[in-house]
Amino acid sequence: MAKLLRRVLMDELEKQMSRMGVRRLVLPAAKEVVSTWSQGFGFKVMDSWERLEFVKHGMLDFVGTVMCHKFLREEKCQESQA
């Protein structure tokens, strides 16, 4: 049941962020839980060059973490579909 609730919550968060124009989610994950983010929520481990690009633009790089990212589906506003 908890897994289902996490999935529903994450789906709704992604949908709302996509509606606000967010294209990609980026998060630092502890090495021990990278598989949870990748298998459970569709995140992928960032290549080192991608990680460096984000750090260059002011994103914090936490020691001992793996940078993961996920591109969001583009959500169309209901108003624009009418």
PDB file of C-alpha atoms in Angstrom:
ATOM      1  CA  MET A   1       0.000   0.000   0.000  1.00  0.00           C
ATOM      2  CA  ALA A   2       2.808   2.441   0.865  1.00  0.00           C
ATOM      3  CA  LYS A   3       4.455   1.790  -2.520  1.00  0.00           C
ATOM      4  CA  LEU A   4       1.233   2.638  -4.319  1.00  0.00           C
ATOM      5  CA  LEU A   5       0.810   5.851  -2.327  1.00  0.00           C
ATOM      6  CA  ARG A   6       4.395   6.910  -3.106  1.00  0.00           C
ATOM      7  CA  ARG A   7       3.802   6.248  -6.802  1.00  0.00           C
ATOM      8  CA  VAL A   8       0.532   8.219  -6.831  1.00  0.00           C
ATOM      9  CA  LEU A   9       2.173  11.134  -4.993  1.00  0.00           C
ATOM     10  CA  MET A  10       5.169  11.181  -7.345  1.00  0.00           C
ATOM     11  CA  ASP A  11       2.922  11.003 -10.425  1.00  0.00           C
ATOM     12  CA  GLU A  12       0.898  13.977  -9.210  1.00  0.00           C
ATOM     13  CA  LEU A  13       4.013  15.999  -8.319  1.00  0.00           C
ATOM     14  CA  GLU A  14       5.470  15.335 -11.767  1.00  0.00           C
ATOM     15  CA  LYS A  15       2.201  16.290 -13.456  1.00  0.00           C
ATOM     16  CA  GLN A  16       1.949  19.571 -11.544  1.00  0.00           C
ATOM     17  CA  MET A  17       5.607  20.470 -12.130  1.00  0.00           C
ATOM     18  CA  SER A  18       5.243  19.711 -15.825  1.00  0.00           C
ATOM     19  CA  ARG A  19       2.237  22.048 -16.006  1.00  0.00           C
ATOM     20  CA  MET A  20       4.414  24.761 -14.451  1.00  0.00           C
ATOM     21  CA  GLY A  21       6.997  24.292 -17.202  1.00  0.00           C
ATOM     22  CA  VAL A  22       9.507  22.094 -15.380  1.00  0.00           C
ATOM     23  CA  ARG A  23      11.197  19.887 -17.964  1.00  0.00           C
ATOM     24  CA  ARG A  24      13.623  17.869 -15.880  1.00  0.00           C
ATOM     25  CA  LEU A  25      13.966  16.800 -12.261  1.00  0.00           C
ATOM     26  CA  VAL A  26      17.481  16.522 -10.846  1.00  0.00           C
ATOM     27  CA  LEU A  27      18.300  15.094  -7.441  1.00  0.00           C
ATOM     28  CA  PRO A  28      21.315  13.923  -5.472  1.00  0.00           C
ATOM     29  CA  ALA A  29      20.696  10.377  -4.235  1.00  0.00           C
ATOM     30  CA  ALA A  30      22.593   8.368  -1.648  1.00  0.00           C
ATOM     31  CA  LYS A  31      24.350   5.443  -3.347  1.00  0.00           C
ATOM     32  CA  GLU A  32      22.278   2.992  -1.323  1.00  0.00           C
ATOM     33  CA  VAL A  33      18.970   4.220  -2.782  1.00  0.00           C
ATOM     34  CA  VAL A  34      19.827   4.917  -6.429  1.00  0.00           C
ATOM     35  CA  SER A  35      18.023   1.720  -7.446  1.00  0.00           C
ATOM     36  CA  THR A  36      14.856   2.937  -5.701  1.00  0.00           C
ATOM     37  CA  TRP A  37      14.904   6.185  -7.668  1.00  0.00           C
ATOM     38  CA  SER A  38      15.740   4.462 -10.954  1.00  0.00           C
ATOM     39  CA  GLN A  39      13.524   1.372 -10.745  1.00  0.00           C
ATOM     40  CA  GLY A  40      10.701   2.900  -8.743  1.00  0.00           C
ATOM     41  CA  PHE A  41      10.456   6.357 -10.289  1.00  0.00           C
ATOM     42  CA  GLY A  42      12.278   6.231 -13.635  1.00  0.00           C
ATOM     43  CA  PHE A  43      15.304   8.370 -12.782  1.00  0.00           C
ATOM     44  CA  LYS A  44      18.623   7.745 -14.542  1.00  0.00           C
ATOM     45  CA  VAL A  45      22.141   8.337 -13.265  1.00  0.00           C
ATOM     46  CA  MET A  46      23.607  11.476 -14.845  1.00  0.00           C
ATOM     47  CA  ASP A  47      26.805  11.248 -16.851  1.00  0.00           C
ATOM     48  CA  SER A  48      29.770  13.014 -15.274  1.00  0.00           C
ATOM     49  CA  TRP A  49      29.742  15.756 -17.944  1.00  0.00           C
ATOM     50  CA  GLU A  50      26.052  16.467 -17.221  1.00  0.00           C
ATOM     51  CA  ARG A  51      26.750  16.624 -13.505  1.00  0.00           C
ATOM     52  CA  LEU A  52      29.617  19.081 -14.052  1.00  0.00           C
ATOM     53  CA  GLU A  53      27.348  21.255 -16.193  1.00  0.00           C
ATOM     54  CA  PHE A  54      24.828  21.573 -13.352  1.00  0.00           C
ATOM     55  CA  VAL A  55      27.507  22.272 -10.752  1.00  0.00           C
ATOM     56  CA  LYS A  56      28.837  25.046 -13.004  1.00  0.00           C
ATOM     57  CA  HIS A  57      25.450  26.749 -12.782  1.00  0.00           C
ATOM     58  CA  GLY A  58      25.312  26.780  -9.000  1.00  0.00           C
ATOM     59  CA  MET A  59      23.823  23.401  -8.136  1.00  0.00           C
ATOM     60  CA  LEU A  60      25.297  21.885  -4.997  1.00  0.00           C
ATOM     61  CA  ASP A  61      27.387  18.746  -5.356  1.00  0.00           C
ATOM     62  CA  PHE A  62      27.054  16.653  -2.198  1.00  0.00           C
ATOM     63  CA  VAL A  63      29.944  14.328  -1.382  1.00  0.00           C
ATOM     64  CA  GLY A  64      29.024  10.651  -1.595  1.00  0.00           C
ATOM     65  CA  THR A  65      25.885  11.143  -3.674  1.00  0.00           C
ATOM     66  CA  VAL A  66      24.942  10.069  -7.168  1.00  0.00           C
ATOM     67  CA  MET A  67      23.260  12.712  -9.316  1.00  0.00           C
ATOM     68  CA  CYS A  68      20.085  11.406 -10.945  1.00  0.00           C
ATOM     69  CA  HIS A  69      17.691  13.023 -13.392  1.00  0.00           C
ATOM     70  CA  LYS A  70      14.406  12.445 -15.149  1.00  0.00           C
ATOM     71  CA  PHE A  71      12.814  14.269 -18.056  1.00  0.00           C
ATOM     72  CA  LEU A  72       9.140  15.007 -17.495  1.00  0.00           C
ATOM     73  CA  ARG A  73       6.415  14.381 -20.027  1.00  0.00           C
ATOM     74  CA  GLU A  74       4.999  17.547 -21.474  1.00  0.00           C
ATOM     75  CA  GLU A  75       1.555  18.139 -19.999  1.00  0.00           C
ATOM     76  CA  LYS A  76      -0.928  20.190 -21.950  1.00  0.00           C
ATOM     77  CA  CYS A  77      -3.176  22.544 -20.011  1.00  0.00           C
ATOM     78  CA  GLN A  78      -6.838  21.621 -20.260  1.00  0.00           C
ATOM     79  CA  GLU A  79      -7.566  25.220 -21.256  1.00  0.00           C
ATOM     80  CA  SER A  80      -5.232  25.066 -24.263  1.00  0.00           C
ATOM     81  CA  GLN A  81      -6.865  21.836 -25.457  1.00  0.00           C
ATOM     82  CA  ALA A  82     -10.332  23.408 -25.543  1.00  0.00           C
TER      83      ALA A  82
END
